[in-house]
Amino acid sequence: MSGGTLDPTFAREDPALRNGRVRIAVLSALFALLFGAIGFRLLHLAPEERELVTPAASAPEPERRRPDLLDRNGTLLATDILVPSLAADPQLIADPKRTAERLARLVPGLDAAGLERRLVQAKAAGRRFLWIDHRITPAVQRAVLDAGLPGVVIRRADHRVYPKGAAAAHLVGFVDIDNRGLAGFEHALDFGRAKSLRSREEIVLSLDLRVQEVVREELGRAFREFRALGACGIVLDVATGELLALVSLPDFDPNFAARARAEQRKNRCTGGSYELGSLFKVLSLAAALETGKVRTHQRFDIPPALVIGRHRIRDVHPARRPYSVAEIFSHSSNIGTALAVFTAGGAEPLRAMLARVGLFERAPIELLEVARPQLQKNWPDVVTATVSFGHGIAVSPLRFAEAVASLVGEGTRIDATLLARPPGSVATSGPRVASPRTVEELRWMMWLTVAEGTAKRAAVPGYLVGGKTGTADKAGRGGYRRGAVIASFVGVFPVHNPRYLVLAMLDEPQATRASGGTRFGGQIAAPVVAAIISRIGPLLGVPPTAPVYEARYRERWQALKAQAALSRPEVHLAAVDARP
Amino acid sequence: MSPAPAILSGLLALVTAAAVFQLKHAVRERERELAAIRQAIAEERARIRTLRADIAWLARPERIAAHAKELALEPMRVDRLIRIEELPDALHLELAGRTLVVELADGDAIELRLKPLLLPQAHKGARP
């Protein structure tokens, strides 16, 4: 170490001393680090205000709000609004007795003794939250706040409201006190097919409130006029499968659902199964035509009664001449329908058709109260015959409407939906249920029924309407009941290229002068459908039907009549296997 | 060993601590502001929802129907709709605006107005 710039003392320093200094330096650095860390941690731990407040007072946002429900035009059908409720933190209440007494004086209908007991119990159990009263009025809220009771808090919670009241009660449904769906779409939103939509802000339903209200008004008029037990009205978009209206009567106000009777809550359109009677001829004659073995102009001898085994089938209006298939349809002959079905091959083609249009399954609509069709296991001839005119098989009106829409629309399977499709979209390309030829024949026969048959009262000026009437005897204990019927009508318009289907059904209507003293679907339900169509057609922007289409249909009808005058019936009873 | 580095690091620690505290405080202030704004937004939203429900309630069909007369509302009728084929031709409409000046034999001039012509066969285009 010669002549260096280093401190001579350092060079000369004892190595032990040097070691000691290094250790001290290292240690102090370590301590500095440690204290620094502790200091920072302390800063981090500085208490936040919200931790100083009681859990009850800092009302956390209610978990997940239910989506608003809108109709297809954006009208609000269901929404959540914040409504104050009264709660307490029992741990902060020093004197439960006094608090309970003072509250009971401020809140109407509150029992002081009961509240005191609940407060004491909750306090003992160490709970920090207790509901006192749900949904208080603003006046009560102010009174409670003014009283300044420690431990008593106002907590606002979502409360579901239905601004349109009873207008769409069965479709929209309602919720329980905890905002969980109990019926209708609300139910499906929590527990059914619409579950995946639960997290949305809003859901646009296929429903059109204007149409819904028209149906409700017109159906309600008939429901009261004929003093029916119940009624169902449906409007279905044939092109897209969207349900525009669904009315079940009697109905109720979903805002006060708890007060409604079971009778009112029942959704007759989806949750009830009915033997729809002659309406079914749409399906059975479509099945017969689809086989190609039966044609609309083909004529049948109609005997006064058709005997199959022990059973005897009759017509309400006995035919006095041979009927073509088109007339069997338009005059609604039970015997003729059964004969046509047997000519086409009996049970097999009929079953196949019913299966194709979905009558053996539940409707896949976004509701939970959907009835499964009720049908027989085995189909001997007599069952085939009765099913062909709608007895011995019970389906929901909605399921039936879907089946008819499938057949007279594009001839492809249509399942109704409650959710609005994007505008301009056409129904999914469902499996084909009938050939275009059958579809065309069916439309024509439905027109004939309105023009010349049992449904003359369904005619609407401006629109070409087609349809089918139904008057079904109601089954009771030990057979069919006299005088108790289901009167119904299913109509489509404009029938040459159907856009909308309208169905009306009345359960046990009473004959009045307005129905000509009868209970026929053509007298009771057909006028309802006509009134609905004449009001919703312009509303939905359906242009009036050009007269050329009616002229064409009428031409065809004249041709068939001319042909009938010249020829003899082509099919005789002898040709039918069903003969006893 | 000189005390300088120790003092320096001590000061540094103090300054840092103070800065961090300041920052924390500012953040908390901002957070409080944010919470207040969020609260206000939530309040407004709740009010909007209530008002929307109110509007929907006031516009319920039976109430509108009851006021239909004073509002001069009436049901739509199908005879108010017209098919496109029933409209007069564009040519007719165009000519309808013009006037035709005709000079008569005695020297007077009169203006003739063209009227749109409605074809008797209104729906000739309907047949595909």
PDB file of N, CA, C and O in Angstrom, chain A residues 163-205:
ATOM      1  N   PRO A 163     -97.644  -1.651 -15.174  1.00  0.00           N
ATOM      2  CA  PRO A 163     -98.421  -0.431 -15.427  1.00  0.00           C
ATOM      3  C   PRO A 163     -99.683  -0.681 -16.242  1.00  0.00           C
ATOM      4  O   PRO A 163    -100.629   0.083 -16.147  1.00  0.00           O
ATOM      5  N   LYS A 164     -99.704  -1.739 -17.040  1.00  0.00           N
ATOM      6  CA  LYS A 164    -100.874  -1.956 -17.880  1.00  0.00           C
ATOM      7  C   LYS A 164    -101.929  -2.823 -17.186  1.00  0.00           C
ATOM      8  O   LYS A 164    -102.881  -3.270 -17.831  1.00  0.00           O
ATOM      9  N   GLY A 165    -101.729  -3.082 -15.928  1.00  0.00           N
ATOM     10  CA  GLY A 165    -102.741  -3.817 -15.178  1.00  0.00           C
ATOM     11  C   GLY A 165    -103.047  -5.170 -15.780  1.00  0.00           C
ATOM     12  O   GLY A 165    -102.166  -5.922 -16.142  1.00  0.00           O
ATOM     13  N   ALA A 166    -104.333  -5.426 -15.925  1.00  0.00           N
ATOM     14  CA  ALA A 166    -104.765  -6.758 -16.346  1.00  0.00           C
ATOM     15  C   ALA A 166    -104.588  -6.992 -17.841  1.00  0.00           C
ATOM     16  O   ALA A 166    -104.821  -8.094 -18.318  1.00  0.00           O
ATOM     17  N   ALA A 167    -104.145  -5.979 -18.584  1.00  0.00           N
ATOM     18  CA  ALA A 167    -104.157  -6.090 -20.046  1.00  0.00           C
ATOM     19  C   ALA A 167    -103.460  -7.342 -20.571  1.00  0.00           C
ATOM     20  O   ALA A 167    -103.928  -7.963 -21.507  1.00  0.00           O
ATOM     21  N   ALA A 168    -102.331  -7.696 -20.002  1.00  0.00           N
ATOM     22  CA  ALA A 168    -101.616  -8.879 -20.501  1.00  0.00           C
ATOM     23  C   ALA A 168    -101.247  -9.795 -19.344  1.00  0.00           C
ATOM     24  O   ALA A 168    -100.170 -10.373 -19.304  1.00  0.00           O
ATOM     25  N   ALA A 169    -102.169  -9.920 -18.395  1.00  0.00           N
ATOM     26  CA  ALA A 169    -101.875 -10.602 -17.134  1.00  0.00           C
ATOM     27  C   ALA A 169    -101.304 -12.004 -17.321  1.00  0.00           C
ATOM     28  O   ALA A 169    -100.307 -12.367 -16.709  1.00  0.00           O
ATOM     29  N   HIS A 170    -101.932 -12.800 -18.190  1.00  0.00           N
ATOM     30  CA  HIS A 170    -101.517 -14.197 -18.281  1.00  0.00           C
ATOM     31  C   HIS A 170    -100.201 -14.373 -19.010  1.00  0.00           C
ATOM     32  O   HIS A 170     -99.467 -15.315 -18.747  1.00  0.00           O
ATOM     33  N   LEU A 171     -99.920 -13.475 -19.944  1.00  0.00           N
ATOM     34  CA  LEU A 171     -98.662 -13.598 -20.680  1.00  0.00           C
ATOM     35  C   LEU A 171     -97.503 -13.128 -19.834  1.00  0.00           C
ATOM     36  O   LEU A 171     -96.481 -13.794 -19.739  1.00  0.00           O
ATOM     37  N   VAL A 172     -97.640 -11.956 -19.243  1.00  0.00           N
ATOM     38  CA  VAL A 172     -96.537 -11.379 -18.487  1.00  0.00           C
ATOM     39  C   VAL A 172     -96.368 -12.103 -17.157  1.00  0.00           C
ATOM     40  O   VAL A 172     -95.265 -12.391 -16.739  1.00  0.00           O
ATOM     41  N   GLY A 173     -97.477 -12.419 -16.504  1.00  0.00           N
ATOM     42  CA  GLY A 173     -97.401 -13.126 -15.237  1.00  0.00           C
ATOM     43  C   GLY A 173     -97.178 -12.182 -14.076  1.00  0.00           C
ATOM     44  O   GLY A 173     -97.463 -10.993 -14.172  1.00  0.00           O
ATOM     45  N   PHE A 174     -96.635 -12.703 -12.985  1.00  0.00           N
ATOM     46  CA  PHE A 174     -96.397 -11.853 -11.817  1.00  0.00           C
ATOM     47  C   PHE A 174     -95.320 -12.490 -10.948  1.00  0.00           C
ATOM     48  O   PHE A 174     -94.856 -13.589 -11.233  1.00  0.00           O
ATOM     49  N   VAL A 175     -94.908 -11.750  -9.887  1.00  0.00           N
ATOM     50  CA  VAL A 175     -93.820 -12.219  -9.026  1.00  0.00           C
ATOM     51  C   VAL A 175     -94.281 -12.283  -7.578  1.00  0.00           C
ATOM     52  O   VAL A 175     -95.327 -11.740  -7.227  1.00  0.00           O
ATOM     53  N   ASP A 176     -93.487 -12.936  -6.734  1.00  0.00           N
ATOM     54  CA  ASP A 176     -93.811 -12.977  -5.308  1.00  0.00           C
ATOM     55  C   ASP A 176     -93.165 -11.770  -4.609  1.00  0.00           C
ATOM     56  O   ASP A 176     -92.591 -10.897  -5.248  1.00  0.00           O
ATOM     57  N   ILE A 177     -93.242 -11.735  -3.284  1.00  0.00           N
ATOM     58  CA  ILE A 177     -92.783 -10.556  -2.549  1.00  0.00           C
ATOM     59  C   ILE A 177     -91.278 -10.348  -2.688  1.00  0.00           C
ATOM     60  O   ILE A 177     -90.770  -9.254  -2.569  1.00  0.00           O
ATOM     61  N   ASP A 178     -90.547 -11.416  -2.985  1.00  0.00           N
ATOM     62  CA  ASP A 178     -89.103 -11.298  -3.182  1.00  0.00           C
ATOM     63  C   ASP A 178     -88.737 -11.136  -4.652  1.00  0.00           C
ATOM     64  O   ASP A 178     -87.604 -11.412  -5.042  1.00  0.00           O
ATOM     65  N   ASN A 179     -89.716 -10.719  -5.469  1.00  0.00           N
ATOM     66  CA  ASN A 179     -89.474 -10.480  -6.897  1.00  0.00           C
ATOM     67  C   ASN A 179     -89.049 -11.731  -7.661  1.00  0.00           C
ATOM     68  O   ASN A 179     -88.256 -11.649  -8.596  1.00  0.00           O
ATOM     69  N   ARG A 180     -89.523 -12.873  -7.229  1.00  0.00           N
ATOM     70  CA  ARG A 180     -89.266 -14.101  -7.997  1.00  0.00           C
ATOM     71  C   ARG A 180     -90.521 -14.445  -8.772  1.00  0.00           C
ATOM     72  O   ARG A 180     -91.623 -14.345  -8.244  1.00  0.00           O
ATOM     73  N   GLY A 181     -90.329 -14.839 -10.036  1.00  0.00           N
ATOM     74  CA  GLY A 181     -91.463 -15.095 -10.906  1.00  0.00           C
ATOM     75  C   GLY A 181     -92.339 -16.234 -10.415  1.00  0.00           C
ATOM     76  O   GLY A 181     -91.852 -17.274  -9.984  1.00  0.00           O
ATOM     77  N   LEU A 182     -93.645 -16.024 -10.458  1.00  0.00           N
ATOM     78  CA  LEU A 182     -94.593 -17.061 -10.030  1.00  0.00           C
ATOM     79  C   LEU A 182     -95.476 -17.545 -11.167  1.00  0.00           C
ATOM     80  O   LEU A 182     -96.046 -18.625 -11.094  1.00  0.00           O
ATOM     81  N   ALA A 183     -95.626 -16.730 -12.214  1.00  0.00           N
ATOM     82  CA  ALA A 183     -96.532 -17.123 -13.292  1.00  0.00           C
ATOM     83  C   ALA A 183     -96.125 -16.426 -14.575  1.00  0.00           C
ATOM     84  O   ALA A 183     -95.372 -15.447 -14.547  1.00  0.00           O
ATOM     85  N   GLY A 184     -96.613 -16.929 -15.677  1.00  0.00           N
ATOM     86  CA  GLY A 184     -96.408 -16.312 -16.971  1.00  0.00           C
ATOM     87  C   GLY A 184     -94.945 -16.226 -17.368  1.00  0.00           C
ATOM     88  O   GLY A 184     -94.131 -17.055 -16.969  1.00  0.00           O
ATOM     89  N   PHE A 185     -94.630 -15.189 -18.157  1.00  0.00           N
ATOM     90  CA  PHE A 185     -93.250 -15.036 -18.631  1.00  0.00           C
ATOM     91  C   PHE A 185     -92.298 -14.794 -17.467  1.00  0.00           C
ATOM     92  O   PHE A 185     -91.157 -15.233 -17.480  1.00  0.00           O
ATOM     93  N   GLU A 186     -92.779 -14.101 -16.437  1.00  0.00           N
ATOM     94  CA  GLU A 186     -91.943 -13.848 -15.256  1.00  0.00           C
ATOM     95  C   GLU A 186     -91.446 -15.162 -14.657  1.00  0.00           C
ATOM     96  O   GLU A 186     -90.311 -15.270 -14.210  1.00  0.00           O
ATOM     97  N   HIS A 187     -92.313 -16.144 -14.654  1.00  0.00           N
ATOM     98  CA  HIS A 187     -91.966 -17.454 -14.111  1.00  0.00           C
ATOM     99  C   HIS A 187     -90.902 -18.118 -14.975  1.00  0.00           C
ATOM    100  O   HIS A 187     -89.900 -18.635 -14.488  1.00  0.00           O
ATOM    101  N   ALA A 188     -91.143 -18.078 -16.297  1.00  0.00           N
ATOM    102  CA  ALA A 188     -90.206 -18.696 -17.235  1.00  0.00           C
ATOM    103  C   ALA A 188     -88.849 -18.000 -17.188  1.00  0.00           C
ATOM    104  O   ALA A 188     -87.813 -18.601 -17.452  1.00  0.00           O
ATOM    105  N   LEU A 189     -88.869 -16.716 -16.823  1.00  0.00           N
ATOM    106  CA  LEU A 189     -87.635 -15.939 -16.749  1.00  0.00           C
ATOM    107  C   LEU A 189     -86.747 -16.443 -15.619  1.00  0.00           C
ATOM    108  O   LEU A 189     -85.522 -16.380 -15.700  1.00  0.00           O
ATOM    109  N   ASP A 190     -87.339 -16.942 -14.562  1.00  0.00           N
ATOM    110  CA  ASP A 190     -86.553 -17.434 -13.432  1.00  0.00           C
ATOM    111  C   ASP A 190     -86.322 -18.940 -13.491  1.00  0.00           C
ATOM    112  O   ASP A 190     -85.277 -19.436 -13.097  1.00  0.00           O
ATOM    113  N   PHE A 191     -87.321 -19.662 -13.995  1.00  0.00           N
ATOM    114  CA  PHE A 191     -87.221 -21.121 -13.883  1.00  0.00           C
ATOM    115  C   PHE A 191     -87.420 -21.853 -15.201  1.00  0.00           C
ATOM    116  O   PHE A 191     -87.396 -23.070 -15.234  1.00  0.00           O
ATOM    117  N   GLY A 192     -87.702 -21.135 -16.274  1.00  0.00           N
ATOM    118  CA  GLY A 192     -88.060 -21.841 -17.509  1.00  0.00           C
ATOM    119  C   GLY A 192     -87.164 -21.511 -18.683  1.00  0.00           C
ATOM    120  O   GLY A 192     -85.978 -21.211 -18.530  1.00  0.00           O
ATOM    121  N   ARG A 193     -87.755 -21.526 -19.849  1.00  0.00           N
ATOM    122  CA  ARG A 193     -87.000 -21.416 -21.090  1.00  0.00           C
ATOM    123  C   ARG A 193     -86.366 -20.056 -21.298  1.00  0.00           C
ATOM    124  O   ARG A 193     -85.490 -19.912 -22.140  1.00  0.00           O
ATOM    125  N   ALA A 194     -86.844 -19.041 -20.583  1.00  0.00           N
ATOM    126  CA  ALA A 194     -86.325 -17.699 -20.819  1.00  0.00           C
ATOM    127  C   ALA A 194     -85.191 -17.355 -19.856  1.00  0.00           C
ATOM    128  O   ALA A 194     -84.738 -16.229 -19.791  1.00  0.00           O
ATOM    129  N   LYS A 195     -84.706 -18.329 -19.101  1.00  0.00           N
ATOM    130  CA  LYS A 195     -83.699 -18.121 -18.059  1.00  0.00           C
ATOM    131  C   LYS A 195     -82.459 -17.374 -18.566  1.00  0.00           C
ATOM    132  O   LYS A 195     -81.898 -16.545 -17.871  1.00  0.00           O
ATOM    133  N   SER A 196     -82.067 -17.710 -19.793  1.00  0.00           N
ATOM    134  CA  SER A 196     -80.835 -17.118 -20.316  1.00  0.00           C
ATOM    135  C   SER A 196     -80.967 -15.610 -20.524  1.00  0.00           C
ATOM    136  O   SER A 196     -79.975 -14.924 -20.709  1.00  0.00           O
ATOM    137  N   LEU A 197     -82.191 -15.096 -20.474  1.00  0.00           N
ATOM    138  CA  LEU A 197     -82.397 -13.671 -20.709  1.00  0.00           C
ATOM    139  C   LEU A 197     -82.436 -12.881 -19.409  1.00  0.00           C
ATOM    140  O   LEU A 197     -82.589 -11.670 -19.421  1.00  0.00           O
ATOM    141  N   ARG A 198     -82.295 -13.579 -18.292  1.00  0.00           N
ATOM    142  CA  ARG A 198     -82.500 -12.967 -16.974  1.00  0.00           C
ATOM    143  C   ARG A 198     -81.583 -11.775 -16.739  1.00  0.00           C
ATOM    144  O   ARG A 198     -81.965 -10.806 -16.084  1.00  0.00           O
ATOM    145  N   SER A 199     -80.370 -11.789 -17.297  1.00  0.00           N
ATOM    146  CA  SER A 199     -79.411 -10.731 -16.988  1.00  0.00           C
ATOM    147  C   SER A 199     -79.571  -9.517 -17.888  1.00  0.00           C
ATOM    148  O   SER A 199     -78.861  -8.535 -17.735  1.00  0.00           O
ATOM    149  N   ARG A 200     -80.516  -9.572 -18.823  1.00  0.00           N
ATOM    150  CA  ARG A 200     -80.693  -8.428 -19.716  1.00  0.00           C
ATOM    151  C   ARG A 200     -81.304  -7.239 -18.999  1.00  0.00           C
ATOM    152  O   ARG A 200     -81.959  -7.383 -17.979  1.00  0.00           O
ATOM    153  N   GLU A 201     -81.087  -6.067 -19.582  1.00  0.00           N
ATOM    154  CA  GLU A 201     -81.697  -4.843 -19.048  1.00  0.00           C
ATOM    155  C   GLU A 201     -83.190  -4.824 -19.349  1.00  0.00           C
ATOM    156  O   GLU A 201     -83.992  -4.432 -18.521  1.00  0.00           O
ATOM    157  N   GLU A 202     -83.519  -5.214 -20.577  1.00  0.00           N
ATOM    158  CA  GLU A 202     -84.928  -5.252 -20.941  1.00  0.00           C
ATOM    159  C   GLU A 202     -85.148  -6.348 -21.981  1.00  0.00           C
ATOM    160  O   GLU A 202     -84.226  -6.743 -22.694  1.00  0.00           O
ATOM    161  N   ILE A 203     -86.370  -6.826 -22.021  1.00  0.00           N
ATOM    162  CA  ILE A 203     -86.712  -7.884 -22.960  1.00  0.00           C
ATOM    163  C   ILE A 203     -87.912  -7.411 -23.771  1.00  0.00           C
ATOM    164  O   ILE A 203     -88.904  -6.957 -23.211  1.00  0.00           O
ATOM    165  N   VAL A 204     -87.797  -7.526 -25.078  1.00  0.00           N
ATOM    166  CA  VAL A 204     -88.903  -7.120 -25.951  1.00  0.00           C
ATOM    167  C   VAL A 204     -89.726  -8.363 -26.288  1.00  0.00           C
ATOM    168  O   VAL A 204     -89.213  -9.305 -26.881  1.00  0.00           O
ATOM    169  N   LEU A 205     -90.964  -8.362 -25.862  1.00  0.00           N
ATOM    170  CA  LEU A 205     -91.836  -9.500 -26.128  1.00  0.00           C
ATOM    171  C   LEU A 205     -92.502  -9.344 -27.496  1.00  0.00           C
ATOM    172  O   LEU A 205     -92.586  -8.257 -28.044  1.00  0.00           O
TER     173      LEU A 205
END
